[in-house]
Coordinates of C-alpha atoms and ligand atoms in Angstrom, one line a residue:
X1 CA -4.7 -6.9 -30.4
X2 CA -5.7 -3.5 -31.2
X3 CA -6.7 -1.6 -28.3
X4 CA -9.0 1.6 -28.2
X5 CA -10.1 3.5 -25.5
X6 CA -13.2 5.0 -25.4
X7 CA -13.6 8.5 -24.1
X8 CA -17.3 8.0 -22.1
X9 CA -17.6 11.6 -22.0
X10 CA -19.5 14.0 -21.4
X11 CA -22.1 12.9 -18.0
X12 CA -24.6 14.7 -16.8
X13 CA -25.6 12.0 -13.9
X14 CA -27.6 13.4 -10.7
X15 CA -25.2 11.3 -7.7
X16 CA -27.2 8.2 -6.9
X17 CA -27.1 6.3 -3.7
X18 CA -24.6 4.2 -2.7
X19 CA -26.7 1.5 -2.7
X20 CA -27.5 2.1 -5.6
X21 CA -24.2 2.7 -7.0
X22 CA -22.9 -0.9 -5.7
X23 CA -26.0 -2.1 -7.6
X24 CA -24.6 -0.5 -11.0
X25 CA -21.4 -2.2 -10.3
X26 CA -22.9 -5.5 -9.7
X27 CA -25.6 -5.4 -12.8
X28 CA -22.1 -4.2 -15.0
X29 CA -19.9 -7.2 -13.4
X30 CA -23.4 -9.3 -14.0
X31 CA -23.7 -8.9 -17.8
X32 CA -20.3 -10.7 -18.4
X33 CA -18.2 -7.2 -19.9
X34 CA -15.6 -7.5 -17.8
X35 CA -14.8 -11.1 -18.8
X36 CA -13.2 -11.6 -22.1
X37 CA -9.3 -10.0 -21.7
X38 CA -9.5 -7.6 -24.6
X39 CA -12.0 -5.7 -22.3
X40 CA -9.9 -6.3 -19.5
X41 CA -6.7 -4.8 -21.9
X42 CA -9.2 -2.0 -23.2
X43 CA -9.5 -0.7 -19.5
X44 CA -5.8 -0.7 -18.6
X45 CA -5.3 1.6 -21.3
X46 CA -8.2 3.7 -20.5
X47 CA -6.5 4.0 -17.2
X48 CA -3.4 4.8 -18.6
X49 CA -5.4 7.8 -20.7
X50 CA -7.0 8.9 -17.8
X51 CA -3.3 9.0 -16.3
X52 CA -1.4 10.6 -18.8
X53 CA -4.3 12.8 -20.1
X54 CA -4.7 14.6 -17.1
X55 CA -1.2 14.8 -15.8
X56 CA -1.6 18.6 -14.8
X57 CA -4.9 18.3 -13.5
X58 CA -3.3 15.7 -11.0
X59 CA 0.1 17.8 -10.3
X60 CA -1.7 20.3 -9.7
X61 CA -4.3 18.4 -7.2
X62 CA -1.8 16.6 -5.5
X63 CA 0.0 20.2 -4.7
X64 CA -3.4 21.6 -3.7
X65 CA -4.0 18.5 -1.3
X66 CA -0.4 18.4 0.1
X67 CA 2.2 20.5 -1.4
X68 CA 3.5 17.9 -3.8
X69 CA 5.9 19.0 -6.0
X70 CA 5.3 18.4 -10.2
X71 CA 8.5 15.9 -9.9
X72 CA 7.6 14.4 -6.4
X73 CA 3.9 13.7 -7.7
X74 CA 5.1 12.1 -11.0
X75 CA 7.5 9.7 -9.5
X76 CA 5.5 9.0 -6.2
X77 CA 2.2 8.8 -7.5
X78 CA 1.9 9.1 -11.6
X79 CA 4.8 6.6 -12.9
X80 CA 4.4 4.2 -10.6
X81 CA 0.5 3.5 -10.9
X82 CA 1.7 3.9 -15.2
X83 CA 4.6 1.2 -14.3
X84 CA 1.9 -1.1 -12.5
X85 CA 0.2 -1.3 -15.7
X86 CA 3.0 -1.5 -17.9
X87 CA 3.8 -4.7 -15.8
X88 CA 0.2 -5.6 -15.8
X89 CA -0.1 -5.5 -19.7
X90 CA 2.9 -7.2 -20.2
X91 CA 2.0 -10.2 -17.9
X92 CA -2.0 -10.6 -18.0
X93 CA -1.9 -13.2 -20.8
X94 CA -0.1 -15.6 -19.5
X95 CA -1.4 -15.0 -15.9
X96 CA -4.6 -15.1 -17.4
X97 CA -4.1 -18.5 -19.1
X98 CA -5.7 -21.7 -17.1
X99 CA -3.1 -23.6 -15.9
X100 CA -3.2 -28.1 -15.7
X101 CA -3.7 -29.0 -12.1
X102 CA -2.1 -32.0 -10.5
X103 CA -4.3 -34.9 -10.4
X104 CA -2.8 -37.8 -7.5
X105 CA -2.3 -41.1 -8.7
X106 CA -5.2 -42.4 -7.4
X107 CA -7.8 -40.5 -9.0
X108 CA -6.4 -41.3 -12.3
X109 CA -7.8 -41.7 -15.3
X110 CA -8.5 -37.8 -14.3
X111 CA -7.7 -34.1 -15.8
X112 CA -7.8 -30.7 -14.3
X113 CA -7.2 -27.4 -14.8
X114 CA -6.7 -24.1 -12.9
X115 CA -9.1 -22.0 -14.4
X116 CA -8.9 -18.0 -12.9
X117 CA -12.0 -15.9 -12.7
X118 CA -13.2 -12.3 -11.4
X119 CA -14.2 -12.3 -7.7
X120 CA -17.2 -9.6 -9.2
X121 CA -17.5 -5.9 -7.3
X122 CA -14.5 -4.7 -5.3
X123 CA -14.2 -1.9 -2.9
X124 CA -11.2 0.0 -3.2
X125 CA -10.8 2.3 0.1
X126 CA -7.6 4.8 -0.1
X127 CA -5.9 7.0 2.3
X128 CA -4.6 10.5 2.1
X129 CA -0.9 10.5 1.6
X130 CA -0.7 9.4 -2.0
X131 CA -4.5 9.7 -2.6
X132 CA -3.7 9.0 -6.3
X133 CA -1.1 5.6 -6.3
X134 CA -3.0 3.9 -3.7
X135 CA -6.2 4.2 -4.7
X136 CA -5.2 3.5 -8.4
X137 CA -2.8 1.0 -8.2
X138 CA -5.0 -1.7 -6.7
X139 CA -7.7 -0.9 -9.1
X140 CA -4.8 -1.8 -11.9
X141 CA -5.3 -5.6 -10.6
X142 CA -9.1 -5.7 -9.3
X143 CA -9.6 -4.8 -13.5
X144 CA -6.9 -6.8 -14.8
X145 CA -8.5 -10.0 -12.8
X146 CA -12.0 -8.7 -14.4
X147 CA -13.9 -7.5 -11.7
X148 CA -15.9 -3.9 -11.4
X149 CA -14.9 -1.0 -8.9
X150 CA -16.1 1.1 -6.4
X151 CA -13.2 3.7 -5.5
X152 CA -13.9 5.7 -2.3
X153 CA -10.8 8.1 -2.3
X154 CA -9.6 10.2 1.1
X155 CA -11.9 13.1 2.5
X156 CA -8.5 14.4 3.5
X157 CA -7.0 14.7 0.1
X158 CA -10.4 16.9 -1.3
X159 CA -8.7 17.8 -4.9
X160 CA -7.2 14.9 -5.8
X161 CA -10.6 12.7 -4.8
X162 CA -12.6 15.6 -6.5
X163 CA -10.9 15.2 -9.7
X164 CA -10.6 11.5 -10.1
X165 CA -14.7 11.6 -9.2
X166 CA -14.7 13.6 -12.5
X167 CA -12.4 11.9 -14.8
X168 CA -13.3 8.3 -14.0
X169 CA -16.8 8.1 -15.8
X170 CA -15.6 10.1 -18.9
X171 CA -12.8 6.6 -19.0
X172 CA -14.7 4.1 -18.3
X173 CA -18.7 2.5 -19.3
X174 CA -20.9 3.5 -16.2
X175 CA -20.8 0.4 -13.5
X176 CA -17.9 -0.2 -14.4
X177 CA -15.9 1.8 -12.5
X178 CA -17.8 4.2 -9.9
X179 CA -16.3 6.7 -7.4
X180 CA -18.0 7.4 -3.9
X181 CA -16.5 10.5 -2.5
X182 CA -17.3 11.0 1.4
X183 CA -15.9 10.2 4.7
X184 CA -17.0 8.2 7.7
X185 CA -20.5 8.5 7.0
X186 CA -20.4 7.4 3.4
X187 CA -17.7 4.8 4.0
X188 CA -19.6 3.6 6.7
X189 CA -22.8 3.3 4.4
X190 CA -20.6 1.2 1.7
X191 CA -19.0 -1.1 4.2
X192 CA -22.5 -2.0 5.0
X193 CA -22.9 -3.0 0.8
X194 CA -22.1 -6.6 -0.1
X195 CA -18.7 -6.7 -1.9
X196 CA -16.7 -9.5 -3.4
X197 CA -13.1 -8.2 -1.6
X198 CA -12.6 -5.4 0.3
X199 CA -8.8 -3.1 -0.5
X200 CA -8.2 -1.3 2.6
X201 CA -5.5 1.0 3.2
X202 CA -5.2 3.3 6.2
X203 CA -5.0 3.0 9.9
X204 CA -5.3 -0.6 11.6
X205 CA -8.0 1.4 14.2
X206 CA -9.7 1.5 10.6
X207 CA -8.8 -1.4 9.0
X208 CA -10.4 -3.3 12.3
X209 CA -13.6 -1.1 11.4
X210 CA -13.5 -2.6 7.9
X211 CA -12.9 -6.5 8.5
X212 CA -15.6 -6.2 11.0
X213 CA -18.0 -4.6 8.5
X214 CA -16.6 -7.3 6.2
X215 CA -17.4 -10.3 8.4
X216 CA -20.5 -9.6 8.3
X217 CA -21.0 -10.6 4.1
X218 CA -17.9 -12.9 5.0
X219 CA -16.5 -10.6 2.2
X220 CA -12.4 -11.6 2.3
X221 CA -10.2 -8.2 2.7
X222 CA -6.9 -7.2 1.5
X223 CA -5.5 -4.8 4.6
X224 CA -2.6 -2.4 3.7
X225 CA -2.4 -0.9 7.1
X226 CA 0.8 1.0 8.9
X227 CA 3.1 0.9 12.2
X228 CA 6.4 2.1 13.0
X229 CA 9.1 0.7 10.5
X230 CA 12.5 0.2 12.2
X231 CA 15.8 1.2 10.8
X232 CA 19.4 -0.3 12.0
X233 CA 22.2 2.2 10.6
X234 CA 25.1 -0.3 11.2
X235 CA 28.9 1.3 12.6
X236 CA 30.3 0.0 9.4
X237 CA 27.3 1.6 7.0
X238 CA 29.1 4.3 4.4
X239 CA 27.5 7.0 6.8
X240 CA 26.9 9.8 4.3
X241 CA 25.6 8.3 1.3
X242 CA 23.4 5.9 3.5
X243 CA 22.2 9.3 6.0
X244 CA 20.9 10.5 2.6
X245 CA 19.0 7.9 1.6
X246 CA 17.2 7.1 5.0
X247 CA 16.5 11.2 5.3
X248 CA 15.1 10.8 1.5
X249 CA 12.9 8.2 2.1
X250 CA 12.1 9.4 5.9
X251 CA 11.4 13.2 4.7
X252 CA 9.1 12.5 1.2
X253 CA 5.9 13.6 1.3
X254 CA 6.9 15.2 4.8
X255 CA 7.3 11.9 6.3
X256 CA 3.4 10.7 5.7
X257 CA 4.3 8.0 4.4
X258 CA 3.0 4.3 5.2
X259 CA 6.6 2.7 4.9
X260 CA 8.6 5.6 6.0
X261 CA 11.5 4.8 8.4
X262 CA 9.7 5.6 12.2
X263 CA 12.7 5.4 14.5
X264 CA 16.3 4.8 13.8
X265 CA 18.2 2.6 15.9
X266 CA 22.1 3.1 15.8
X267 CA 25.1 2.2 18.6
X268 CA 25.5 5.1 21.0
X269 CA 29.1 5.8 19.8
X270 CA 27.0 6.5 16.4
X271 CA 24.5 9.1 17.6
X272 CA 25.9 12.2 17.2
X273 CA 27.8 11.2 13.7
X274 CA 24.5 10.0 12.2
X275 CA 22.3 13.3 13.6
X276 CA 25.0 15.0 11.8
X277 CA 24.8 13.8 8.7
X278 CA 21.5 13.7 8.5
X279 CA 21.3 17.1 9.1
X280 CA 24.2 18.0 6.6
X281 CA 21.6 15.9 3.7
X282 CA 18.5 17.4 4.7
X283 CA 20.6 20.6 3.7
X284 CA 21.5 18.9 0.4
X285 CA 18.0 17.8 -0.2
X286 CA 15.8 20.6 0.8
X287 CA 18.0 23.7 0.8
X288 CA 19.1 25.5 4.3
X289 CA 15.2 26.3 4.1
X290 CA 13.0 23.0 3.2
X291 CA 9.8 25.9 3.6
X292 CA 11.1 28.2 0.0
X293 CA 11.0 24.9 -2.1
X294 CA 8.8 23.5 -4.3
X295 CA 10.1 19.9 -3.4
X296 CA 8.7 20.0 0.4
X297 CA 5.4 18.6 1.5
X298 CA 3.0 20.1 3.8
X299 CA 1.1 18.2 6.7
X300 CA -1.9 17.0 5.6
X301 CA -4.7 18.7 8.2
X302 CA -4.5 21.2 11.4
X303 CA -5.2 17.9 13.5
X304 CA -2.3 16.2 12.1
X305 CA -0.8 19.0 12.4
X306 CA -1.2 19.6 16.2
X307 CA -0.5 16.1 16.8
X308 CA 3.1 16.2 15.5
X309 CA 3.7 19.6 16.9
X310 CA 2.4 18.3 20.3
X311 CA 4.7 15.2 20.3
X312 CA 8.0 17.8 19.0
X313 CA 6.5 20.0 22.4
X314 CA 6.9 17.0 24.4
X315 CA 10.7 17.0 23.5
X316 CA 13.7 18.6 25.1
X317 CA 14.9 21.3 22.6
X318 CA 18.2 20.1 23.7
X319 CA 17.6 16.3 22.2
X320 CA 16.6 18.2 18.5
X321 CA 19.4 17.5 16.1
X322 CA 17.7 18.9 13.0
X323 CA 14.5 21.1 12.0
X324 CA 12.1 21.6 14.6
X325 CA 10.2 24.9 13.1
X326 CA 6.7 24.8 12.4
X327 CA 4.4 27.3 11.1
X328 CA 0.2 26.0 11.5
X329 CA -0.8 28.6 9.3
X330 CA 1.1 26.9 6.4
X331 CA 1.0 23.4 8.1
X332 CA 5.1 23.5 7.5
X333 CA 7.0 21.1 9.3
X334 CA 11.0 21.2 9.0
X335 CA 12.6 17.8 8.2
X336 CA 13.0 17.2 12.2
X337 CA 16.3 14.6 13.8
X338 CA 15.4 14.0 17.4
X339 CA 18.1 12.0 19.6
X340 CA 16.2 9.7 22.3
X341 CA 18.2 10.5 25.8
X342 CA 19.2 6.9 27.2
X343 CA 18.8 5.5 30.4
X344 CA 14.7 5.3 30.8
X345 CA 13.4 1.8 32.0
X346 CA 11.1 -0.3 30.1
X347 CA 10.0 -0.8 26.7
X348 CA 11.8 1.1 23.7
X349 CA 8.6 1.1 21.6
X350 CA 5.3 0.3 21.9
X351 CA 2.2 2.1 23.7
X352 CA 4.4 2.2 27.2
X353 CA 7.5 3.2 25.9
X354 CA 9.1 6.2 27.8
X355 CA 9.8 8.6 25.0
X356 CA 6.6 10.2 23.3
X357 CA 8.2 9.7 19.9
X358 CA 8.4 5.9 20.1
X359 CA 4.8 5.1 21.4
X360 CA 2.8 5.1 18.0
X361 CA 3.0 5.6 14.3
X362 CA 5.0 8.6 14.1
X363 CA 3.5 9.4 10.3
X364 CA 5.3 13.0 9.8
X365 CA 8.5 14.6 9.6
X366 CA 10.4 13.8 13.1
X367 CA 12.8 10.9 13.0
X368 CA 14.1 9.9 16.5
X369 CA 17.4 8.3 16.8
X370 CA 17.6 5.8 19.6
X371 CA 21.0 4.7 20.8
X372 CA 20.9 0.7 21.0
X373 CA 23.8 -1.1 21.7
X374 CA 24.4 -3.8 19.1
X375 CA 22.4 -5.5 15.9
X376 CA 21.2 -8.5 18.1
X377 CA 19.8 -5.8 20.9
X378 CA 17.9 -4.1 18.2
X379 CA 16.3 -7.2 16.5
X380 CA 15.1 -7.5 19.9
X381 CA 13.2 -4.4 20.2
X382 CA 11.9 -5.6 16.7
X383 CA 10.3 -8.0 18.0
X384 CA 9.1 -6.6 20.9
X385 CA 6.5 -4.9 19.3
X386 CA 4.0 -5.1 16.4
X387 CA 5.8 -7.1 12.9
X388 CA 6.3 -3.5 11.2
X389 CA 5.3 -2.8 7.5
X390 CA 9.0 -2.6 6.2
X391 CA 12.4 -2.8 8.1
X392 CA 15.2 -0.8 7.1
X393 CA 19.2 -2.0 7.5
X394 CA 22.0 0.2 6.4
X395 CA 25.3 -2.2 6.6
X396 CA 28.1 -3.7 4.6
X397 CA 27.8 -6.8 6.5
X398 CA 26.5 -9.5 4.9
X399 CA 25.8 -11.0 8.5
X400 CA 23.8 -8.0 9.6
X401 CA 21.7 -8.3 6.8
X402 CA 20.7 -12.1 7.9
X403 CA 20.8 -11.3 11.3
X404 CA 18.0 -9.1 10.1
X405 CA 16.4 -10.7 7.7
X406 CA 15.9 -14.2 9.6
X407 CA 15.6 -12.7 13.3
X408 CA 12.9 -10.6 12.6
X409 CA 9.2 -10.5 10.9
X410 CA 8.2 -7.4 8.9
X411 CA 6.2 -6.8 5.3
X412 CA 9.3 -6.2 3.7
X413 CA 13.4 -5.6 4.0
X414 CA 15.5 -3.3 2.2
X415 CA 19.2 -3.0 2.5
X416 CA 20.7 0.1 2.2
X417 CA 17.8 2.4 1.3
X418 CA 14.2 3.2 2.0
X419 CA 10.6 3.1 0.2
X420 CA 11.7 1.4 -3.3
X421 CA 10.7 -1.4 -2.8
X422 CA 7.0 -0.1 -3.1
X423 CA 7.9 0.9 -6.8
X424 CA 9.0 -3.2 -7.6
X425 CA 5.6 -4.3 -9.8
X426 CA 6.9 -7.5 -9.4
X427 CA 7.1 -7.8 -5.3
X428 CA 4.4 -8.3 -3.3
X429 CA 3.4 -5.3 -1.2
X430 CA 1.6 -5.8 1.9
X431 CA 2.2 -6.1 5.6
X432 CA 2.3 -9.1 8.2
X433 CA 0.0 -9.1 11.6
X434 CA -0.6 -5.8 12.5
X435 CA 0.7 -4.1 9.6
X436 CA -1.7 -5.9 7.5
X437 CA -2.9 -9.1 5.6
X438 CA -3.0 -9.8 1.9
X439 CA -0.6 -8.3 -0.7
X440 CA -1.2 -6.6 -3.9
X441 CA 0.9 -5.4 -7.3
X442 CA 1.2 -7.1 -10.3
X443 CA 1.0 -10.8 -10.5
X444 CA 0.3 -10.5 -6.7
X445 CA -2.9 -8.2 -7.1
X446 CA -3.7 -10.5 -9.9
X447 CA -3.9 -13.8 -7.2
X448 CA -5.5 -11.5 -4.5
X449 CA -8.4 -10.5 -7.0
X450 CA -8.7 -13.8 -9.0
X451 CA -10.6 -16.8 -7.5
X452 CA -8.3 -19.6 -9.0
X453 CA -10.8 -22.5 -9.5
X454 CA -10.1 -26.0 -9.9
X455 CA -11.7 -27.6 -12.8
X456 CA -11.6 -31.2 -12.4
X457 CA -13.1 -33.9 -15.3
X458 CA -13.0 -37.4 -14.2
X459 CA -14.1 -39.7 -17.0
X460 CA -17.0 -42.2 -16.4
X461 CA -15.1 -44.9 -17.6
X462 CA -13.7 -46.5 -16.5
X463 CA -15.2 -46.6 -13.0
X464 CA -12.3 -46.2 -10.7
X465 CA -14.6 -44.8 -8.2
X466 CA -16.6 -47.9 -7.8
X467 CA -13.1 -48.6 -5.1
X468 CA -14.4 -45.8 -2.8
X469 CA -17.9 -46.7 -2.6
X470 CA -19.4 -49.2 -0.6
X471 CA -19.6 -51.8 0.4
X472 CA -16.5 -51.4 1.1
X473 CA -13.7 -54.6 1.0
X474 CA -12.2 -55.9 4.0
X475 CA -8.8 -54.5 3.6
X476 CA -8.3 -50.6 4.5
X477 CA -8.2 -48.1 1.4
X478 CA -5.5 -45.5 1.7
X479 CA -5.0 -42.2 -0.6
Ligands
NAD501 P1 -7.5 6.2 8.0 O1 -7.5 4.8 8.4 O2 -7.8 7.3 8.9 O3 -8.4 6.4 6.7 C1 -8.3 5.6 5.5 C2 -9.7 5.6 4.9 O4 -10.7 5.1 5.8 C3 -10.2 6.9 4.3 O5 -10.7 6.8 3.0 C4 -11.3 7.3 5.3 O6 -12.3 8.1 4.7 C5 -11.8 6.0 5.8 N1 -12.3 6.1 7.2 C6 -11.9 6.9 8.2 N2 -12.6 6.7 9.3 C7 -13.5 5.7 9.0 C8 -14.5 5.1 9.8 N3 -14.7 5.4 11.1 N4 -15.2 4.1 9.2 C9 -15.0 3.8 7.9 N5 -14.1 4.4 7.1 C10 -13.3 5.3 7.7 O7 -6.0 6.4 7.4 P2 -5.3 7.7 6.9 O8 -5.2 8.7 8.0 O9 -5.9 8.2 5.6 O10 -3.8 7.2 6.5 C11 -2.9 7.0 7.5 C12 -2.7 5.5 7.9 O11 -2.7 4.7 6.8 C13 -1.3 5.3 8.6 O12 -1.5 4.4 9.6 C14 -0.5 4.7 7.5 O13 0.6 3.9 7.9 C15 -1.5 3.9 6.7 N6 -1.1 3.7 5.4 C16 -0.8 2.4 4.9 C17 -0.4 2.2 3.6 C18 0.0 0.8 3.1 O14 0.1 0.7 1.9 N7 0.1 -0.2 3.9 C19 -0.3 3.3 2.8 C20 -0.6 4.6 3.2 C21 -1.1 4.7 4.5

């Protein structure tokens, strides 16, 4: 198939309502266009355009909105929404395809199929901290399942949301894709809209906001939410090349990210080996001064800013390992290693644990190290709070890793390193209990946006049914 993409370019619309808007989406889902897969091709690659068209504009956005480097925005936010629809391209036919359902012996003579079809408009509500991935990368899969969008970007990310307001209706037909740009006033006006399915990613205080809005339309959500994501850095774990990769993935994007390591649980023999080394690859990674380079983020907001600095205040300066700076007027904060002092009763996380840093989401750049004193100890405190989003393990022991992986509940694991698992189009991303419900990319955004309906044809003739209709025999039927 030959694929062009139109360039809908150049508008001159006055901003309608939101109602209004949902309405456009609806009347554009309505008239069938989104239906037949070359349309549903046609706008992959006019995402794709819009992508790789405007790759500056975004860079350059993306370093307005948060100090993202060029390279950090292109592999964090750019190439992996372009390798979701790579994936996506190269899998929609045959996901598209109706499938033969089972038919039981006792219907017989009997056919079915599994035929897929759109769920109609979608509302596609994104966070900040990649304000570009996560609101495009579901939209890869609510169009590749043939449904219309409404993307409401973050308030908190104001040139990134600006600019995608601008580019989308020069991509795509109007009602096809529309962009609401706002905060809690205008998300709070959408969520009161009828919608086919609801993507949600942000804060579970926010997420409950949403499914309650939801409820009310009995619209089903998908809910990418966070929590604090546990890493185990094992006595036997190769502990420079592993201290690297857990400061990698803690420290991009300044820490703000949704599966970033939280808390870092190692045996207390470990402590000062690990602080150590991470400080010794935050050096590598960042310089002696993370402020002077391009490749450091920048805290997203004065109030997120104030937050973090007032947890680091609550710390003794003794207990800080690495980092610890801060400027407000730049909203820098150093790559920050914080060792938890042992011996407090009680919880080790959750809302009444002792330590400040191990109480909520920490969702910046401070990573505490908390002396625990074996694997099994720390599966426990795993499980004594929320299932996280991801859990991290950094062993050579295959036994860790099951100890892990079957002791525990959490959206995802990954062994010996931190985030990728987000940039696997063919895993399912999502969280479990608190840190979500529902999974997206590829073929699992395809299911979540896809009502798979049973089509089943049961001849007339001949009339098996005439054996479940009464009157019934004597003898008891049984399926
Ligand atoms: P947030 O929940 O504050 O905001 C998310 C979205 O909700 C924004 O678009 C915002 O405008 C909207 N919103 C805010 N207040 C609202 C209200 N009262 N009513 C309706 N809508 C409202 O989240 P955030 O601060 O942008 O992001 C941080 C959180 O998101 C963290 O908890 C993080 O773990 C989580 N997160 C999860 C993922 C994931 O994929 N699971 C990814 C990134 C972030």
């Amino acid at each position: 198939m030959t694929t062009t993409v139109t360039t809908h370019a150049p508008v001159s619309r006055t901003a309608p309502g939101i109602p209004e808007t949902v309405a456009a989406a609806r009347a554009f889902f309505d008239s069938g266009a989104t239906r037949p897969l070359g349309d549903r091709v046609r706008n992959l690659h006019a995402l794709r355009a819009l992508l790789t068209e405007n790759e500056t504009a975004f860079e350059e956005a993306l370093w307005d909105d948060l100090h993202k480097g060029p390279a950090e925005a292109q592999l964090t936010e750019i190439s992996v929404t372009l390798a979701e629809i790579r994936h996506t391209l190269r899998h929609l036919r045959r996901w598209a395809r109706p499938k033969r359902g089972p038919v039981p012996a006792v219907l017989l003579p009997a056919k079915a199929r599994l035929v897929p079809e759109p769920l109609g408009v979608v509302l596609v509500i994104a966070p900040w901290n990649y304000p570009l991935q996560l609101l495009m990368n579901p939209l890869v899969g609510v169009l590749a399942a043939g449904n219309t969008a409404v993307l409401k970007p973050s308030e908190l990310a104001p040139a990134t949301s600006a600019l995608i307001a601008r580019l989308v209706p020069r991509y795509f037909p109007d009602g096809e894709v529309r962009v609401v740009e706002g905060g809690v006033e205008e998300t709070t006006e959408l969520l009161a809209q009828r919608f086919d399915h609801i993507v949600f990613t942000g804060s579970g205080s926010i997420g409950r906001i949403v499914m309650r809005a939801a409820a009310e339309h009995l619209t089903p959500v998908t809910l990418e939410l966070g929590g604090k994501s546990p890493v185990w850095f094992d006595d036997d774990a190769r502990l420079r090349a592993a201290a690297r990769r857990l400061a990698w993935a803690k420290f991009t994007n300044a820490g703000q990210t949704c599966v970033a390591p939280d808390y870092v649980m190692t045996t207390p023999d470990r402590v000062p080996a690990l602080a150590a080394a991470l400080r010794t690859a935050i050096g590598e990674l960042w310089g002696p001064d993370p402020r002077a380079t391009r490749d450091y983020g920048r805290i997203v907001s004065e109030r997120h800013f104030d937050r973090l600095v007032g947890l680091l205040d609550s710390v003794d300066p003794s207990d800080v390992a690495a980092g610890g700076t801060h400027d407000r007027a730049e909203r820098y904060l150093a790559p920050t290693v914080v060792t938890v002092p042992a011996g407090a009763d009680g919880p080790v996380i959750g809302p009444d644990a002792a330590h400040p840093l191990l109480r909520d989401e920490i969702f910046g750049p401070v990573l505490p190290i908390v002396a625990v004193a074996s694997a099994e100890e720390a599966v426990k405190v795993v499980n004594s709070w929320d299932k996280p989003l991801a859990l991290y393990v950094f062993t050579s022991s295959s036994r860790t890793r099951r100890l892990f992986e079957q002791g525990t509940s959490s959206g995802a694991v990954v062994h010996d390193a931190g985030l990728v698992h987000v940039a696997a189009a063919g895993l399912p991303f999502g969280g479990v209990g608190p840190s979500g419900m529902g999974a997206y990319h590829g073929a699992y955004s395809w299911r979540s946006f896809t009502h798979l309906k049973p089509v089943l044809t049961k001849p007339l003739a001949p009339d098996t049914l005439r054996l479940a209709q009464p009157p019934f025999p004597t003898f008891a039927l049984r399926l």
